[in-house]
Amino acid sequence: MEIDEHIGCAMSGLTADARTLVEHGRVETQNHRFSYNEPMSVESTTQALCDLALRFGEGDEESMSRPFGVSLLIAGHDDNGPCLYHTDPSGTFWQCNAKAIGSGSEGADTALQEHYDLNMTLEEAETLALSTLKQVMEEKVTSSNVDIAKVAPTYHLYTPQEVEAVIQRL
Amino acid sequence: MSMVFAPCLTETTAPTTHAQPAWSPYDNNGGTCVAIAGEDYCVIAADTRMSTGFSILIRNYSKIHQITEKSVLASSGFQADIRALQKNLDARHQIYQHQHNKQMSCPAMAQLLSNTLYYKRFFPYYAFNVLGGLDNEGRGCVYSYDAVGSYERSGYSSQGTGMQLIMPVLDNQLKSASPLVLPLQKSTTPLSEFEAVDLVKDTFASAAERDIYTGDAVEIVIINREGVRRELMDLKRD
């Protein structure tokens, strides 16, 4: 989902909880633009989401009695270039070059470790991401059961045609 | 059957005058501020006289405040409000540095100042501000404000009691294309840093002649890629 023009995120876990976090991220980034007339840095946005995860929500009325059961991958582009952060329900976040989350994440992480290279082109990254997903998915990868988004340098969710183009290259 | 829907104009109420308040929360301490933006520098200047009514309170009071590494605020008006505004911005900048691990850029501070002023829309800071500094690309920028936060970036500006005397001179010497003209022209002047400082000194000397609230000395702050430098020039003390 898109958080701001320059930040997107992917979720895994109780995805209903993720919507609250993404909404909070959207509000924080827009507040920042309003106050400072500049895009919020990806790290600060991730920090804002983790602050919420830590408190189980905001205020007396809206706070939950359990943690947010969701991990997020926050991808964005700011003054420091493109970057990726991984958050978990504890409110900790790590910066990564490549990461997989979800039920097949262990196998996928290993595959990413083997094939990831810092100097990959966008096309190579697309192919790597989808082929890694293919390995851990039980069903066949088609343009209707897979979503791809990129932040380069603005957020863009791929159309089914664009997804199909990447599948062809696998 | 004709229906006339004209409002009744025959009744008139005697105009009531608002009772004059015995006490005003505001005072004008006078003074003038000027800023000029260059290709890679910014000059911000203000006189050092603080007055009240027809008296001088202080002859060497600084109206210039450096908020971040790259932005300097000069304000004339009610100095108590201005001091409170400066402290407010300083605190906000500290928090920003803690949260985002970097200094605020001048355009970001410009927006913050605007929002801070508008926040008190119905009991304003009696402050007429000029914010000067270097933007993210290292080019000089000048932002001028009204008391409630309306702002615009330009190549030069002046505010305060001497503004009416100084602004036409700056227009004559520095006028660049209007910011409303498209395509947008760069809002910086082709003056060298030395020429800009000289121009500022001349304009203040002229303003001090006729504006009773401007005089004593002019404090000039110059920001460029090397850092921040101050100069002080004496003005007429009458």
PDB file of N, CA and C in Angstrom, chain A residues 32-41 43-44 79, chain B residues 92 96 99-100 102 104-105 107-108 111-112 115 151:
ATOM      1  N   HIS A  32       3.826  16.080   8.254  1.00  0.00           N
ATOM      2  CA  HIS A  32       5.202  16.553   8.072  1.00  0.00           C
ATOM      3  C   HIS A  32       5.285  17.480   6.885  1.00  0.00           C
ATOM      4  N   ARG A  33       4.637  17.094   5.781  1.00  0.00           N
ATOM      5  CA  ARG A  33       4.636  17.961   4.593  1.00  0.00           C
ATOM      6  C   ARG A  33       3.983  19.298   4.917  1.00  0.00           C
ATOM      7  N   PHE A  34       2.920  19.273   5.694  1.00  0.00           N
ATOM      8  CA  PHE A  34       2.224  20.510   6.054  1.00  0.00           C
ATOM      9  C   PHE A  34       3.111  21.408   6.912  1.00  0.00           C
ATOM     10  N   SER A  35       3.804  20.801   7.875  1.00  0.00           N
ATOM     11  CA  SER A  35       4.596  21.617   8.795  1.00  0.00           C
ATOM     12  C   SER A  35       5.907  22.074   8.197  1.00  0.00           C
ATOM     13  N   TYR A  36       6.525  21.227   7.384  1.00  0.00           N
ATOM     14  CA  TYR A  36       7.895  21.509   6.959  1.00  0.00           C
ATOM     15  C   TYR A  36       8.075  21.597   5.456  1.00  0.00           C
ATOM     16  N   ASN A  37       7.004  21.428   4.686  1.00  0.00           N
ATOM     17  CA  ASN A  37       7.086  21.607   3.231  1.00  0.00           C
ATOM     18  C   ASN A  37       8.148  20.713   2.606  1.00  0.00           C
ATOM     19  N   GLU A  38       8.317  19.491   3.151  1.00  0.00           N
ATOM     20  CA  GLU A  38       9.300  18.569   2.584  1.00  0.00           C
ATOM     21  C   GLU A  38       8.813  17.149   2.844  1.00  0.00           C
ATOM     22  N   PRO A  39       9.281  16.163   2.045  1.00  0.00           N
ATOM     23  CA  PRO A  39       8.860  14.779   2.302  1.00  0.00           C
ATOM     24  C   PRO A  39       9.516  14.253   3.584  1.00  0.00           C
ATOM     25  N   MET A  40       8.801  13.416   4.329  1.00  0.00           N
ATOM     26  CA  MET A  40       9.346  12.864   5.568  1.00  0.00           C
ATOM     27  C   MET A  40      10.329  11.759   5.223  1.00  0.00           C
ATOM     28  N   SER A  41      11.436  11.661   5.959  1.00  0.00           N
ATOM     29  CA  SER A  41      12.420  10.637   5.615  1.00  0.00           C
ATOM     30  C   SER A  41      11.844   9.265   5.943  1.00  0.00           C
ATOM     31  N   GLU A  43      13.223   6.677   7.330  1.00  0.00           N
ATOM     32  CA  GLU A  43      13.510   6.203   8.689  1.00  0.00           C
ATOM     33  C   GLU A  43      12.561   6.816   9.707  1.00  0.00           C
ATOM     34  N   SER A  44      12.295   8.125   9.578  1.00  0.00           N
ATOM     35  CA  SER A  44      11.380   8.795  10.513  1.00  0.00           C
ATOM     36  C   SER A  44       9.981   8.222  10.406  1.00  0.00           C
ATOM     37  N   ASP A  79      16.419  11.494   0.838  1.00  0.00           N
ATOM     38  CA  ASP A  79      17.719  12.126   0.603  1.00  0.00           C
ATOM     39  C   ASP A  79      18.876  11.136   0.623  1.00  0.00           C
TER      40      ASP A  79
ATOM     41  N   ARG B  92      11.143  23.895  18.664  1.00  0.00           N
ATOM     42  CA  ARG B  92      10.652  23.037  17.584  1.00  0.00           C
ATOM     43  C   ARG B  92      11.815  22.471  16.781  1.00  0.00           C
ATOM     44  N   TYR B  96      12.836  18.573  16.149  1.00  0.00           N
ATOM     45  CA  TYR B  96      13.024  18.064  14.788  1.00  0.00           C
ATOM     46  C   TYR B  96      14.362  17.338  14.671  1.00  0.00           C
ATOM     47  N   GLN B  99      14.100  13.991  16.297  1.00  0.00           N
ATOM     48  CA  GLN B  99      13.253  13.018  15.607  1.00  0.00           C
ATOM     49  C   GLN B  99      13.801  12.599  14.255  1.00  0.00           C
ATOM     50  N   HIS B 100      14.457  13.501  13.547  1.00  0.00           N
ATOM     51  CA  HIS B 100      14.840  13.204  12.171  1.00  0.00           C
ATOM     52  C   HIS B 100      16.341  13.174  11.953  1.00  0.00           C
ATOM     53  N   LYS B 102      18.686  15.277  11.723  1.00  0.00           N
ATOM     54  CA  LYS B 102      19.327  16.234  10.843  1.00  0.00           C
ATOM     55  C   LYS B 102      18.791  17.625  11.159  1.00  0.00           C
ATOM     56  N   MET B 104      17.104  21.289  10.291  1.00  0.00           N
ATOM     57  CA  MET B 104      16.043  21.704   9.374  1.00  0.00           C
ATOM     58  C   MET B 104      16.617  22.526   8.245  1.00  0.00           C
ATOM     59  N   SER B 105      16.110  22.309   7.025  1.00  0.00           N
ATOM     60  CA  SER B 105      16.527  23.132   5.913  1.00  0.00           C
ATOM     61  C   SER B 105      15.807  24.468   6.010  1.00  0.00           C
ATOM     62  N   PRO B 107      13.951  26.092   3.700  1.00  0.00           N
ATOM     63  CA  PRO B 107      12.551  26.035   3.266  1.00  0.00           C
ATOM     64  C   PRO B 107      11.634  25.357   4.289  1.00  0.00           C
ATOM     65  N   ALA B 108      12.163  24.363   4.995  1.00  0.00           N
ATOM     66  CA  ALA B 108      11.351  23.698   6.020  1.00  0.00           C
ATOM     67  C   ALA B 108      11.077  24.668   7.173  1.00  0.00           C
ATOM     68  N   GLN B 111       8.362  27.163   6.285  1.00  0.00           N
ATOM     69  CA  GLN B 111       7.004  26.638   6.431  1.00  0.00           C
ATOM     70  C   GLN B 111       6.624  26.559   7.904  1.00  0.00           C
ATOM     71  N   LEU B 112       7.579  26.131   8.744  1.00  0.00           N
ATOM     72  CA  LEU B 112       7.290  26.023  10.179  1.00  0.00           C
ATOM     73  C   LEU B 112       6.957  27.386  10.772  1.00  0.00           C
ATOM     74  N   ASN B 115       3.443  28.339   9.796  1.00  0.00           N
ATOM     75  CA  ASN B 115       2.433  27.623  10.574  1.00  0.00           C
ATOM     76  C   ASN B 115       2.368  28.123  12.013  1.00  0.00           C
ATOM     77  N   TYR B 151       3.471  33.957   3.550  1.00  0.00           N
ATOM     78  CA  TYR B 151       4.870  34.161   3.193  1.00  0.00           C
ATOM     79  C   TYR B 151       5.131  33.872   1.732  1.00  0.00           C
TER      80      TYR B 151
END
